[in-house]
């Protein structure tokens, strides 16, 4: 299937590692010109250079902290001036949820929740606010927000709130921007194979003496009993970024290999 993405221009916020990097590679493979946005200038520059060399696309690295609205506005302006516009925004810039953070009600302070919302919710809002006028002016655009299956499980107040809030943000943007030709969707990865997960698996093998297969079996409790790879998440996002996805907006797409039991509709 031709996704009709060649020549499109994308910003991938959080595109220097993990799921964000896999998404950047998926888009690049379809001929999309890329702006990699993350906090560290050296990292984004190196990532952009590697993608341009491997896929023969235009790619730039733009250092910006999505907690800073002025920095986000300046970053998007740089992309528009370089590429002549922006067609796709992928929001994947968020601090990973750590096992060391408070999960119970009694330990969940205001600051714990604020920190989660500041990056993953308000950060997504800032980038969307910066790109939307350019997409509206051209009458086409795609915004894909990466959230997580934590939106569907009450394991922690802060964790659930940040993921549910991304879904709420997505729906509001979809309804408002839809008449201008802009589709907005949210993707919920589950446990996903990235550099971070590989390191966790190796640590557990060393600590417990269990084999790779045993450790992975304990992690892959989804319906397919397989750890989903970041590249497989990227496949879904790449489709949603394409003109082929015109009939999908405002909805959540789960890419965690299925949650056994509950029915979602």
Short mmCIF file of C-alpha atoms in Angstrom, two decimals:
data_model
loop_
_atom_site.label_atom_id
_atom_site.label_comp_id
_atom_site.label_asym_id
_atom_site.label_seq_id
_atom_site.Cartn_x
_atom_site.Cartn_y
_atom_site.Cartn_z
CA UNK A 1 0.00 0.00 0.00
CA UNK A 2 1.32 3.43 -0.95
CA UNK A 3 0.84 5.57 2.15
CA UNK A 4 1.34 8.75 0.07
CA UNK A 5 3.78 10.13 2.62
CA UNK A 6 6.77 10.89 0.41
CA UNK A 7 7.70 14.54 0.68
CA UNK A 8 5.62 15.21 3.79
CA UNK A 9 7.29 17.13 6.62
CA UNK A 10 7.15 15.89 10.20
CA UNK A 11 8.18 16.94 13.67
CA UNK A 12 8.83 14.04 16.03
CA UNK A 13 9.03 15.38 19.56
CA UNK A 14 11.02 12.94 21.66
CA UNK A 15 12.39 11.38 18.49
CA UNK A 16 15.96 10.76 19.64
CA UNK A 17 15.37 7.44 21.40
CA UNK A 18 12.88 4.71 22.26
CA UNK A 19 9.46 4.68 20.61
CA UNK A 20 10.00 8.20 19.26
CA UNK A 21 13.13 7.16 17.38
CA UNK A 22 11.37 4.08 15.99
CA UNK A 23 8.56 6.33 14.74
CA UNK A 24 11.08 8.70 13.14
CA UNK A 25 12.64 5.75 11.33
CA UNK A 26 9.24 4.50 10.19
CA UNK A 27 8.36 7.89 8.72
CA UNK A 28 11.80 8.31 7.15
CA UNK A 29 11.43 4.95 5.41
CA UNK A 30 8.32 6.36 3.71
CA UNK A 31 10.20 9.42 2.46
CA UNK A 32 9.11 11.91 5.12
CA UNK A 33 11.45 14.81 5.87
CA UNK A 34 12.05 14.99 9.62
CA UNK A 35 12.70 17.42 12.42
CA UNK A 36 13.83 15.59 15.54
CA UNK A 37 12.91 17.60 18.63
CA UNK A 38 14.40 16.82 22.03
CA UNK A 39 16.22 18.64 24.82
CA UNK A 40 19.85 17.84 23.99
CA UNK A 41 21.33 19.59 20.95
CA UNK A 42 24.11 17.07 20.35
CA UNK A 43 21.69 14.14 20.50
CA UNK A 44 19.13 15.56 18.08
CA UNK A 45 21.82 16.65 15.64
CA UNK A 46 23.38 13.18 15.60
CA UNK A 47 20.01 11.45 15.21
CA UNK A 48 19.02 13.72 12.32
CA UNK A 49 22.37 13.18 10.61
CA UNK A 50 22.02 9.39 10.87
CA UNK A 51 18.46 9.38 9.51
CA UNK A 52 19.37 11.63 6.59
CA UNK A 53 22.30 9.40 5.69
CA UNK A 54 20.36 6.13 5.97
CA UNK A 55 17.12 7.12 4.24
CA UNK A 56 18.16 9.95 1.91
CA UNK A 57 15.70 12.43 3.39
CA UNK A 58 16.08 15.94 4.73
CA UNK A 59 16.45 15.82 8.50
CA UNK A 60 17.30 18.41 11.12
CA UNK A 61 17.71 18.29 14.86
CA UNK A 62 16.05 20.99 16.93
CA UNK A 63 16.87 21.28 20.63
CA UNK A 64 13.88 22.41 22.70
CA UNK A 65 12.31 21.62 26.05
CA UNK A 66 8.55 21.15 25.64
CA UNK A 67 8.06 22.58 29.13
CA UNK A 68 9.03 25.98 27.67
CA UNK A 69 6.39 27.48 25.36
CA UNK A 70 8.76 30.07 23.87
CA UNK A 71 11.25 27.33 23.03
CA UNK A 72 8.52 25.24 21.39
CA UNK A 73 7.28 28.16 19.31
CA UNK A 74 10.84 28.95 18.18
CA UNK A 75 11.50 25.29 17.32
CA UNK A 76 8.40 25.00 15.14
CA UNK A 77 9.25 28.27 13.40
CA UNK A 78 12.72 26.90 12.62
CA UNK A 79 11.18 23.77 11.10
CA UNK A 80 8.73 25.76 9.00
CA UNK A 81 11.48 28.06 7.74
CA UNK A 82 13.70 25.07 6.88
CA UNK A 83 11.11 22.80 5.24
CA UNK A 84 8.56 25.37 4.08
CA UNK A 85 5.87 24.00 6.36
CA UNK A 86 4.89 21.12 8.61
CA UNK A 87 2.40 18.34 7.87
CA UNK A 88 2.79 15.88 10.75
CA UNK A 89 3.39 16.21 14.47
CA UNK A 90 4.17 13.19 16.63
CA UNK A 91 4.16 13.92 20.35
CA UNK A 92 6.37 11.37 22.09
CA UNK A 93 8.41 13.63 24.37
CA UNK A 94 7.64 12.46 27.89
CA UNK A 95 9.57 11.20 30.85
CA UNK A 96 9.13 7.42 31.16
CA UNK A 97 7.12 6.20 34.09
CA UNK A 98 9.53 4.93 36.70
CA UNK A 99 8.95 2.11 39.16
CA UNK A 100 10.45 4.34 41.85
CA UNK A 101 7.72 6.97 41.73
CA UNK A 102 4.89 7.09 44.30
CA UNK A 103 1.85 5.07 43.24
CA UNK A 104 -0.43 5.07 46.29
CA UNK A 105 -2.87 7.82 47.21
CA UNK A 106 -1.07 8.77 50.44
CA UNK A 107 2.26 9.39 48.69
CA UNK A 108 0.88 11.24 45.65
CA UNK A 109 1.72 14.88 46.28
CA UNK A 110 0.67 17.83 44.13
CA UNK A 111 4.18 18.02 42.70
CA UNK A 112 4.15 14.37 41.60
CA UNK A 113 1.05 15.02 39.51
CA UNK A 114 2.26 18.41 38.28
CA UNK A 115 5.51 16.94 37.00
CA UNK A 116 3.66 14.27 35.01
CA UNK A 117 1.16 16.68 33.50
CA UNK A 118 3.74 19.38 32.73
CA UNK A 119 5.60 17.30 30.16
CA UNK A 120 3.18 14.73 28.81
CA UNK A 121 -0.01 16.83 28.73
CA UNK A 122 0.94 20.50 28.63
CA UNK A 123 4.02 19.70 26.54
CA UNK A 124 1.79 18.00 23.96
CA UNK A 125 -0.59 20.96 24.06
CA UNK A 126 2.26 23.41 23.44
CA UNK A 127 3.58 21.62 20.38
CA UNK A 128 0.08 21.18 18.95
CA UNK A 129 -0.65 24.86 19.53
CA UNK A 130 2.53 25.80 17.69
CA UNK A 131 1.96 23.63 14.59
CA UNK A 132 -1.83 24.00 14.25
CA UNK A 133 -1.86 27.42 12.52
CA UNK A 134 0.47 26.12 9.80
CA UNK A 135 -1.66 23.01 9.27
CA UNK A 136 -4.88 25.03 9.21
CA UNK A 137 -3.41 27.41 6.63
CA UNK A 138 -2.61 24.53 4.27
CA UNK A 139 -5.83 22.62 5.01
CA UNK A 140 -4.16 19.35 6.01
CA UNK A 141 -2.32 17.84 8.92
CA UNK A 142 -1.87 14.91 11.25
CA UNK A 143 -1.19 15.05 14.99
CA UNK A 144 -0.47 11.76 16.77
CA UNK A 145 -0.11 11.77 20.55
CA UNK A 146 1.73 8.88 22.17
CA UNK A 147 0.12 8.07 25.51
CA UNK A 148 0.00 4.58 27.05
CA UNK A 149 -2.18 1.75 28.27
CA UNK A 150 -1.80 3.24 31.74
CA UNK A 151 -4.89 5.22 30.68
CA UNK A 152 -6.92 2.02 31.07
CA UNK A 153 -5.54 0.72 34.37
CA UNK A 154 -5.76 2.35 37.79
CA UNK A 155 -2.23 1.56 38.97
CA UNK A 156 -1.27 5.07 40.03
CA UNK A 157 -3.09 8.40 40.24
CA UNK A 158 -0.37 10.39 38.44
CA UNK A 159 0.29 7.71 35.82
CA UNK A 160 -3.38 7.26 34.98
CA UNK A 161 -4.15 10.99 35.02
CA UNK A 162 -1.41 11.87 32.57
CA UNK A 163 -2.43 9.20 30.08
CA UNK A 164 -6.17 9.81 30.31
CA UNK A 165 -5.51 13.53 29.95
CA UNK A 166 -3.66 12.95 26.67
CA UNK A 167 -6.75 11.13 25.38
CA UNK A 168 -8.98 14.03 26.45
CA UNK A 169 -6.64 16.53 24.80
CA UNK A 170 -6.67 14.45 21.62
CA UNK A 171 -10.46 14.33 21.36
CA UNK A 172 -10.84 18.05 21.93
CA UNK A 173 -8.25 18.87 19.28
CA UNK A 174 -9.77 16.39 16.82
CA UNK A 175 -13.22 17.94 17.04
CA UNK A 176 -11.95 21.50 16.73
CA UNK A 177 -9.36 20.95 14.01
CA UNK A 178 -11.21 18.32 11.97
CA UNK A 179 -13.06 20.82 9.75
CA UNK A 180 -9.65 22.22 8.74
CA UNK A 181 -8.45 18.85 7.44
CA UNK A 182 -6.43 17.93 10.51
CA UNK A 183 -6.79 14.48 12.10
CA UNK A 184 -5.70 13.98 15.71
CA UNK A 185 -5.30 10.53 17.27
CA UNK A 186 -3.80 9.00 20.40
CA UNK A 187 -1.77 5.80 20.42
CA UNK A 188 -1.54 3.69 23.57
CA UNK A 189 1.58 1.49 23.63
CA UNK A 190 1.86 -1.15 26.32
CA UNK A 191 5.14 -2.68 27.45
CA UNK A 192 7.36 -2.06 24.43
CA UNK A 193 10.79 -3.33 23.49
CA UNK A 194 13.16 -0.36 23.56
CA UNK A 195 16.71 0.19 24.79
CA UNK A 196 15.29 0.88 28.24
CA UNK A 197 13.35 -2.40 28.38
CA UNK A 198 16.32 -4.40 27.08
CA UNK A 199 18.42 -3.02 29.94
CA UNK A 200 15.70 -3.92 32.44
CA UNK A 201 15.51 -7.47 31.08
CA UNK A 202 19.28 -7.90 31.28
CA UNK A 203 19.30 -6.65 34.88
CA UNK A 204 16.57 -9.09 35.84
CA UNK A 205 18.38 -12.00 34.18
CA UNK A 206 21.56 -11.16 36.09
CA UNK A 207 19.68 -10.72 39.35
CA UNK A 208 17.52 -13.85 39.19
CA UNK A 209 19.55 -16.20 37.00
CA UNK A 210 16.50 -16.79 34.81
CA UNK A 211 16.82 -17.19 31.05
CA UNK A 212 15.85 -14.53 28.51
CA UNK A 213 12.77 -16.54 27.52
CA UNK A 214 11.67 -16.87 31.15
CA UNK A 215 12.06 -13.17 31.88
CA UNK A 216 10.25 -12.14 28.70
CA UNK A 217 7.41 -14.58 29.41
CA UNK A 218 6.87 -12.88 32.73
CA UNK A 219 6.67 -9.48 31.05
CA UNK A 220 4.55 -10.43 28.04
CA UNK A 221 1.20 -10.87 29.76
CA UNK A 222 -0.74 -9.44 26.79
CA UNK A 223 -3.10 -11.40 24.56
CA UNK A 224 -0.40 -12.33 22.04
CA UNK A 225 2.09 -13.29 24.78
CA UNK A 226 4.81 -11.34 22.99
CA UNK A 227 6.63 -8.11 23.78
CA UNK A 228 5.65 -5.58 21.14
CA UNK A 229 8.65 -3.98 19.43
CA UNK A 230 8.97 -0.21 19.10
CA UNK A 231 9.11 -0.65 15.31
CA UNK A 232 5.69 -2.32 15.45
CA UNK A 233 4.28 0.69 17.29
CA UNK A 234 5.90 2.86 14.63
CA UNK A 235 4.09 0.94 11.87
CA UNK A 236 0.73 1.97 13.35
CA UNK A 237 1.79 5.58 13.86
CA UNK A 238 3.13 5.81 10.30
CA UNK A 239 -0.26 4.77 8.94
CA UNK A 240 -2.05 7.28 11.17
CA UNK A 241 0.29 9.99 9.88
CA UNK A 242 -0.67 9.25 6.30
CA UNK A 243 -3.51 10.50 4.08
CA UNK A 244 -4.85 6.92 4.18
CA UNK A 245 -6.00 7.45 7.79
CA UNK A 246 -8.54 10.13 6.91
CA UNK A 247 -11.42 8.19 8.52
CA UNK A 248 -9.73 7.91 11.93
CA UNK A 249 -9.67 10.89 14.27
CA UNK A 250 -10.31 11.62 17.93
CA UNK A 251 -9.93 7.96 18.82
CA UNK A 252 -7.43 5.90 20.80
CA UNK A 253 -5.52 3.09 19.09
CA UNK A 254 -4.04 0.51 21.46
CA UNK A 255 -0.81 -1.15 20.30
CA UNK A 256 0.09 -3.27 23.30
CA UNK A 257 -0.72 -6.70 21.93
CA UNK A 258 -4.14 -6.80 23.57
CA UNK A 259 -5.28 -6.70 27.19
CA UNK A 260 -6.77 -10.08 28.18
CA UNK A 261 -10.29 -9.90 29.56
CA UNK A 262 -11.79 -6.40 29.35
CA UNK A 263 -13.90 -5.33 26.36
CA UNK A 264 -13.11 -1.83 25.02
CA UNK A 265 -15.50 -0.23 22.56
#
